[in-house]
XYZ file of C-alpha atoms in Angstrom:
513
model
C 83.749 170.417 178.729
C 83.273 171.349 182.358
C 85.854 169.742 184.607
C 84.339 170.613 187.982
C 84.426 167.573 190.247
C 81.086 166.190 191.358
C 79.887 165.363 194.869
C 79.956 161.802 196.075
C 76.732 160.050 197.144
C 78.270 158.666 200.364
C 75.903 160.571 202.676
C 73.041 161.077 200.213
C 70.572 159.300 202.500
C 71.327 161.712 205.371
C 71.040 164.695 203.060
C 67.747 163.392 201.681
C 66.313 162.971 205.169
C 67.223 166.533 206.059
C 65.655 167.896 202.875
C 62.427 166.014 203.464
C 62.315 167.109 207.104
C 62.655 170.738 205.989
C 59.875 170.358 203.423
C 62.245 170.821 200.476
C 59.821 169.090 198.105
C 57.756 170.111 195.091
C 54.736 170.714 197.342
C 56.872 172.496 199.901
C 58.229 174.877 197.261
C 54.721 175.770 196.147
C 53.648 176.446 199.733
C 56.714 178.574 200.479
C 56.957 180.573 197.272
C 53.341 180.836 196.215
C 52.008 179.997 192.765
C 53.292 183.093 190.892
C 56.901 182.764 192.115
C 56.835 179.000 191.635
C 55.593 179.390 188.044
C 58.231 182.074 187.399
C 60.991 179.530 188.080
C 59.865 177.531 185.054
C 60.389 180.683 182.981
C 63.964 181.112 184.263
C 62.845 184.047 186.414
C 64.271 183.786 189.930
C 63.613 187.261 191.365
C 60.187 186.380 192.892
C 61.674 183.300 194.597
C 64.633 185.332 195.862
C 62.239 187.859 197.392
C 60.176 185.112 199.004
C 63.251 183.622 200.720
C 65.130 186.805 201.536
C 66.462 187.105 205.063
C 66.240 183.397 205.821
C 62.538 183.516 206.592
C 60.810 180.154 207.029
C 64.023 178.647 208.347
C 65.591 175.513 206.856
C 63.296 175.357 203.816
C 64.147 178.897 202.686
C 67.828 178.145 203.290
C 67.756 175.043 201.105
C 65.845 176.849 198.351
C 68.349 179.703 198.245
C 71.280 177.330 198.488
C 70.448 174.525 196.046
C 67.780 175.954 193.759
C 68.747 179.626 193.524
C 72.511 179.167 194.095
C 72.830 181.940 196.635
C 75.441 181.880 199.418
C 73.965 181.353 202.876
C 75.505 181.811 206.320
C 77.197 178.701 207.622
C 74.935 178.674 210.683
C 71.792 178.689 208.551
C 73.106 175.780 206.516
C 74.010 173.862 209.681
C 70.445 174.308 210.941
C 69.016 172.931 207.708
C 71.214 169.929 206.922
C 74.202 167.813 207.985
C 76.592 170.479 206.788
C 79.764 168.590 207.719
C 78.808 165.595 205.583
C 77.675 167.862 202.745
C 81.022 169.662 202.786
C 82.989 166.425 203.003
C 81.086 164.857 200.092
C 81.366 167.985 197.963
C 77.727 169.127 197.825
C 78.846 172.412 199.412
C 81.949 174.554 199.554
C 82.735 176.982 202.357
C 84.088 180.505 202.214
C 85.483 181.662 205.539
C 85.179 185.213 206.768
C 87.593 186.969 209.118
C 84.804 188.461 211.193
C 82.377 185.561 211.332
C 81.452 181.999 210.463
C 81.544 182.566 206.714
C 79.181 181.286 204.053
C 78.545 178.083 202.160
C 77.776 177.683 198.462
C 76.162 174.812 196.573
C 78.345 173.079 193.995
C 75.388 171.584 192.102
C 71.771 172.370 191.362
C 69.227 170.299 193.280
C 65.581 170.575 192.266
C 62.682 168.883 194.090
C 60.691 166.822 191.620
C 57.390 165.110 192.311
C 57.110 161.523 191.086
C 53.929 160.232 189.407
C 52.711 158.525 192.573
C 53.656 161.345 194.920
C 57.302 160.357 195.368
C 59.620 163.088 196.613
C 62.535 163.002 194.186
C 65.475 165.319 193.517
C 67.127 166.039 190.161
C 70.806 167.006 190.407
C 72.430 169.005 187.605
C 75.043 171.639 186.882
C 74.734 175.019 188.569
C 72.150 177.228 186.929
C 70.474 174.347 185.111
C 67.698 173.274 187.477
C 65.333 175.987 186.315
C 64.880 176.576 182.628
C 62.519 178.196 180.199
C 62.200 180.017 176.935
C 65.206 182.157 177.691
C 67.510 179.171 177.643
C 70.207 178.259 180.119
C 72.598 180.715 178.526
C 75.515 178.315 178.871
C 78.090 177.650 176.178
C 79.995 175.012 178.157
C 80.222 171.948 175.957
C 79.624 169.350 178.644
C 77.035 171.088 180.806
C 74.394 168.732 182.238
C 70.836 170.050 182.395
C 68.159 169.422 184.979
C 64.404 169.230 184.559
C 62.933 170.723 181.391
C 59.813 170.563 179.300
C 61.244 167.918 176.964
C 62.222 165.573 179.796
C 58.836 165.818 181.520
C 57.075 165.293 178.184
C 58.985 162.070 177.551
C 58.356 160.868 181.098
C 54.649 161.507 180.581
C 54.273 159.551 177.332
C 56.359 156.559 178.458
C 54.618 153.209 178.920
C 54.806 152.246 182.597
C 54.019 148.532 182.630
C 56.306 146.393 184.844
C 59.317 145.185 182.838
C 62.461 143.229 183.454
C 64.863 145.664 181.807
C 64.902 149.311 180.760
C 67.516 151.392 178.927
C 67.835 155.185 179.046
C 69.989 156.374 176.114
C 71.591 159.774 176.697
C 70.465 159.923 180.312
C 71.688 163.431 181.165
C 70.845 164.068 184.808
C 68.958 160.761 185.014
C 65.308 161.807 184.949
C 64.139 158.983 182.677
C 66.273 156.414 184.507
C 64.743 157.578 187.797
C 61.223 157.026 186.460
C 62.219 153.616 185.114
C 63.382 152.406 188.541
C 59.715 152.375 189.607
C 58.683 149.623 187.206
C 61.850 147.983 185.793
C 63.798 145.293 187.616
C 67.050 146.373 185.942
C 67.813 149.863 184.660
C 70.747 150.789 182.422
C 71.639 154.390 181.603
C 74.161 155.537 179.003
C 75.635 158.866 177.983
C 78.542 160.053 175.865
C 79.349 162.540 178.639
C 80.819 160.849 181.750
C 79.724 163.839 183.864
C 76.133 163.069 183.003
C 76.470 159.576 184.455
C 77.879 161.115 187.621
C 74.823 163.316 187.905
C 72.532 160.351 187.267
C 74.176 158.527 190.152
C 73.550 161.538 192.410
C 69.936 161.918 191.240
C 69.167 158.285 192.013
C 70.917 158.341 195.375
C 69.357 161.588 196.572
C 65.930 160.385 195.425
C 66.235 157.158 197.406
C 65.978 155.092 194.213
C 67.816 151.851 193.371
C 71.159 152.127 191.626
C 71.358 151.744 187.845
C 73.986 150.325 185.533
C 75.829 153.371 184.146
C 77.766 153.053 180.874
C 79.727 155.645 178.894
C 79.363 155.851 175.120
C 77.261 156.997 172.185
C 73.809 155.634 171.376
C 73.720 151.811 171.673
C 77.482 151.242 171.500
C 77.938 150.832 175.290
C 75.380 148.012 175.626
C 76.666 145.746 172.855
C 74.043 143.223 171.754
C 71.891 143.476 174.898
C 68.131 143.757 174.421
C 65.522 145.459 176.591
C 61.809 145.571 177.309
C 61.790 149.367 177.327
C 64.102 151.907 175.696
C 63.689 155.641 176.259
C 65.721 158.586 175.043
C 65.566 162.357 175.104
C 68.561 162.584 172.755
C 70.599 165.615 171.700
C 68.220 166.086 168.793
C 68.941 169.688 167.812
C 69.717 170.019 164.090
C 72.632 172.439 164.132
C 75.838 173.271 162.241
C 78.277 171.137 164.238
C 78.393 169.415 167.630
C 78.940 172.499 169.729
C 77.000 171.586 172.886
C 76.942 167.964 174.013
C 73.637 168.230 175.858
C 71.676 169.263 172.745
C 73.644 168.903 169.470
C 73.740 165.438 167.969
C 77.003 165.842 166.093
C 75.666 164.134 162.976
C 74.474 165.819 159.805
C 70.884 167.051 159.778
C 68.517 164.685 161.581
C 70.816 161.676 161.199
C 71.204 161.156 164.947
C 67.470 160.748 165.491
C 67.179 158.543 162.424
C 70.054 156.333 163.578
C 68.620 156.056 167.077
C 65.235 154.947 165.750
C 66.592 152.562 163.137
C 68.975 150.836 165.551
C 66.412 150.528 168.352
C 64.439 147.744 166.697
C 67.228 145.185 167.110
C 67.593 146.147 170.801
C 63.981 145.424 171.754
C 62.664 142.209 173.231
C 59.427 140.866 171.697
C 56.595 143.216 172.631
C 59.060 145.795 173.946
C 58.658 149.541 173.502
C 61.124 152.236 172.467
C 60.087 155.851 172.997
C 61.955 158.961 171.893
C 61.671 162.677 171.403
C 63.130 163.995 168.185
C 63.538 166.666 165.533
C 63.271 165.986 161.828
C 63.805 167.977 158.682
C 61.078 169.050 156.295
C 62.960 168.952 153.003
C 61.910 170.566 149.738
C 60.289 168.051 147.404
C 59.856 165.400 150.122
C 56.830 164.414 152.199
C 57.855 164.468 155.856
C 55.506 161.548 156.561
C 57.471 159.403 154.101
C 60.761 160.546 155.633
C 59.727 159.305 159.058
C 58.197 156.079 157.782
C 61.577 155.269 156.260
C 63.130 155.438 159.722
C 60.975 152.664 161.215
C 62.981 149.431 161.586
C 61.686 146.095 160.375
C 59.611 144.122 162.828
C 58.264 147.190 164.616
C 54.917 148.913 164.838
C 55.313 152.671 165.080
C 53.304 155.673 166.221
C 54.921 158.995 165.324
C 53.261 162.256 166.352
C 54.479 165.621 165.102
C 53.687 168.180 167.798
C 55.214 171.348 166.381
C 56.841 172.774 163.253
C 59.136 175.799 163.055
C 60.532 177.511 160.011
C 64.319 177.599 159.834
C 64.586 181.177 161.127
C 62.457 180.485 164.206
C 64.402 177.311 164.863
C 67.809 178.983 164.599
C 66.744 181.826 166.879
C 65.389 179.409 169.497
C 68.648 177.513 169.848
C 70.919 180.542 169.530
C 69.050 181.976 172.510
C 69.291 178.642 174.308
C 73.073 178.992 174.236
C 72.981 182.673 175.189
C 74.359 183.802 171.832
C 71.878 186.679 171.743
C 73.816 188.203 174.640
C 77.131 188.215 172.752
C 78.548 190.746 170.311
C 75.912 191.484 167.619
C 78.377 190.715 164.859
C 79.193 187.323 166.404
C 75.486 186.571 166.810
C 74.878 187.445 163.145
C 77.763 185.207 162.074
C 76.375 182.228 163.974
C 72.870 182.894 162.639
C 74.301 182.822 159.097
C 75.954 179.467 159.847
C 72.609 177.948 160.782
C 70.865 179.291 157.698
C 73.723 178.135 155.467
C 73.369 174.636 156.898
C 69.632 174.522 156.253
C 70.002 175.916 152.747
C 72.629 173.310 151.874
C 70.269 170.540 153.010
C 67.211 172.115 151.332
C 65.539 172.219 154.735
C 62.519 174.518 154.871
C 61.328 173.757 158.407
C 61.919 171.497 161.408
C 59.396 169.196 163.036
C 59.363 168.133 166.686
C 57.492 165.248 168.211
C 57.284 161.803 169.739
C 58.312 158.468 168.279
C 57.127 155.169 169.764
C 58.148 151.747 168.464
C 56.819 148.359 169.540
C 58.509 145.115 168.606
C 56.024 142.859 166.812
C 55.923 139.614 164.874
C 53.015 140.788 162.720
C 53.408 140.183 159.003
C 52.315 143.765 158.284
C 53.406 146.163 161.032
C 51.268 149.205 161.744
C 52.975 152.537 161.042
C 50.990 155.658 161.949
C 52.565 159.061 161.235
C 50.370 162.019 162.093
C 50.340 165.655 163.111
C 48.587 166.608 166.348
C 49.665 170.042 167.656
C 46.730 170.407 170.033
C 46.581 170.146 173.815
C 46.772 166.639 175.270
C 46.260 165.267 178.753
C 49.453 163.973 180.334
C 50.436 161.363 181.359
C 49.818 159.497 178.113
C 51.432 156.133 178.836
C 48.054 154.388 179.022
C 46.960 156.113 175.810
C 50.064 154.754 174.067
C 49.242 151.216 175.195
C 45.644 151.649 174.050
C 46.773 152.900 170.633
C 48.776 149.755 169.943
C 46.035 147.507 171.340
C 43.635 149.087 168.864
C 46.110 148.516 166.036
C 46.239 144.831 166.988
C 42.455 144.613 166.975
C 42.078 146.285 163.588
C 44.835 144.160 162.098
C 42.982 141.020 163.186
C 39.513 142.120 161.993
C 38.610 142.615 158.350
C 35.529 144.585 157.324
C 33.219 141.603 157.647
C 34.456 140.939 161.174
C 33.966 144.613 162.097
C 30.316 144.415 161.044
C 29.820 141.408 163.304
C 31.518 143.100 166.263
C 29.881 145.200 168.961
C 31.214 148.538 170.177
C 30.668 151.090 172.908
C 31.213 154.827 172.666
C 34.127 155.797 174.934
C 33.232 157.810 178.012
C 34.002 161.536 177.927
C 33.250 161.765 174.185
C 30.924 164.647 173.330
C 29.164 165.566 170.110
C 29.245 169.065 168.605
C 26.963 170.173 165.778
C 28.230 172.950 163.528
C 25.987 174.897 161.200
C 24.330 178.208 160.430
C 21.986 179.586 163.130
C 18.437 178.393 162.569
C 19.391 175.780 159.986
C 17.331 172.601 160.110
C 20.363 170.313 159.762
C 23.978 170.913 160.872
C 26.673 171.374 158.255
C 28.750 168.758 159.999
C 29.044 166.879 163.287
C 32.235 166.652 165.364
C 33.007 163.997 167.964
C 35.453 165.242 170.583
C 37.408 163.469 173.335
C 38.049 165.149 176.665
C 40.783 162.760 177.787
C 44.121 161.460 176.520
C 44.951 162.805 173.066
C 41.748 164.898 173.124
C 41.076 164.152 169.503
C 38.286 165.599 167.410
C 36.955 164.047 164.226
C 34.306 165.121 161.738
C 31.602 162.541 160.985
C 28.595 162.434 158.686
C 25.011 161.804 159.764
C 25.441 158.038 159.582
C 28.655 158.149 161.596
C 27.127 160.344 164.299
C 24.039 158.174 164.511
C 26.100 154.995 164.595
C 28.407 156.232 167.381
C 25.481 157.539 169.403
C 23.741 154.167 169.696
C 26.862 152.045 170.272
C 26.236 150.648 173.756
C 27.545 147.124 173.185
C 24.143 145.509 172.794
C 23.960 145.273 168.985
C 26.495 144.380 166.321
C 27.701 147.106 163.998
C 25.877 145.461 161.097
C 22.572 145.395 162.978
C 22.942 149.090 163.851
C 23.651 149.973 160.216
C 20.618 147.999 159.065
C 18.437 150.015 161.441
C 19.982 153.289 160.261
C 19.422 152.267 156.627
C 15.756 151.617 157.346
C 15.335 155.006 159.040
C 17.108 156.815 156.196
C 15.425 154.713 153.521
C 18.774 153.602 152.139
C 19.858 150.235 150.764
C 21.316 148.347 153.781
C 23.776 146.461 151.569
C 25.194 149.716 150.204
C 25.448 151.180 153.700
C 27.232 148.081 154.984
C 29.685 148.324 152.107
C 30.628 151.969 152.588
C 30.673 152.277 156.388
C 33.421 149.905 157.689
C 36.115 152.453 156.807
C 34.453 155.039 159.050
C 34.074 152.485 161.858
C 37.716 151.533 161.506
C 38.747 155.199 161.841
C 36.598 155.713 164.963
C 38.159 152.619 166.540
C 41.706 153.596 165.522
C 41.348 157.070 167.015
C 39.836 155.773 170.250
C 36.230 156.963 169.949
C 34.810 153.429 169.909
C 35.903 150.434 171.975
C 35.190 146.858 170.881
C 33.459 144.614 173.387
C 33.619 140.848 173.731
C 31.050 138.830 171.822
C 29.430 135.568 172.982
C 32.019 132.840 173.134
C 34.873 135.143 172.171
C 37.929 136.322 173.997
C 37.649 139.882 175.360
C 38.808 142.487 172.862
C 41.771 144.688 173.752
């Protein structure tokens, strides 16, 4: 584990002011570097940004970019013009190398990456050197205790998290503190835990440099540090990688197979307050002879609704190669790389694992007699942030749980805005082969419907009950209205569950969710 000492946050407010004054923000980076160089950073390619800041052009902003984001030495005088260099040296953000024939240079001791908050906040994520920019090439670090900065997984979790005001929030496995930072916006009390004490140090720096409130920081694995405490919101981007051994703390769970993710999910239910949410990213095994849907359903704790979305699946060879590259093993001796590759495949073979799934898991504490558990695959593009879509999903589950088929036929619905209809069929055909309803927001779902379903959805404007609409459709199609009423509620239920139809309040009733 890395033993490099971390800066102190004593003068973080002064450093933050200097960074903001220089324009060292997400928007400022885009303006300075241009879109191509800015996008290249996300792919771990720094050459375009180095060219854009070469020679100290654009003054303090270019200096801070080269110093904290690109980890290049800069002349002491340039650093002094960009920030309170004395305080930064004293607190340990910088180290100085003297030169016999001049003022010498300064070097950053940590990565600092500007990060735009959801409401335009100018935040900064502090991490180990070389870990603020990441991409498909991996960080290439084999240090056990390295602490990463911003990555695709962390921004994904931040985007799907429910952001209603809460009294308490817990970030399990906080890393550099990205999820804890988001939580400070809407939680009165934030607790962050990590098995790696260095990670908690970085979280403290991230919060301080971002001007956010302090959080309670506790060392330990999973829920052990918080005892029996319960929370309104729990989030975790855990070390979910299914690997042979706990080699890298930031990614490898250290339990067999997908046991860490399973344990995290199963133990979360008892830590939630009534109505509270727990949201995780995770990996899970696809095992020979087992339905992966059933595997994940078995993880859901009692007393919790669940929505589990599988976003991607990789076969075991793709998965092993991804994480071997993440650690930089592809740059080592070919024989050593082959040996490690064999270890991964041996592990998967022993567990009868044929592929690995990745996705999102959301739990909600409920007192319902029959909790709702939805496990689905949706690998298609979605519109982030999805926090509101998560809330709407569970509100729809509540509605459907409270309304049997007879009640659905008495209810009135409206077609959600941004839904479009597509007709698919042979050119020139009188009737389409099938009709597809497609959302342009949120999950961006698409669902195939028959003629009745398309006609029903098209006239749902809240003025007539579902039963009345079906009676009219039956008359037009010369069908028995009783038969149509009997066979259609399932289709209505699906359109409501997937967010194509919204229930509206009826006379004398409480508004529907």
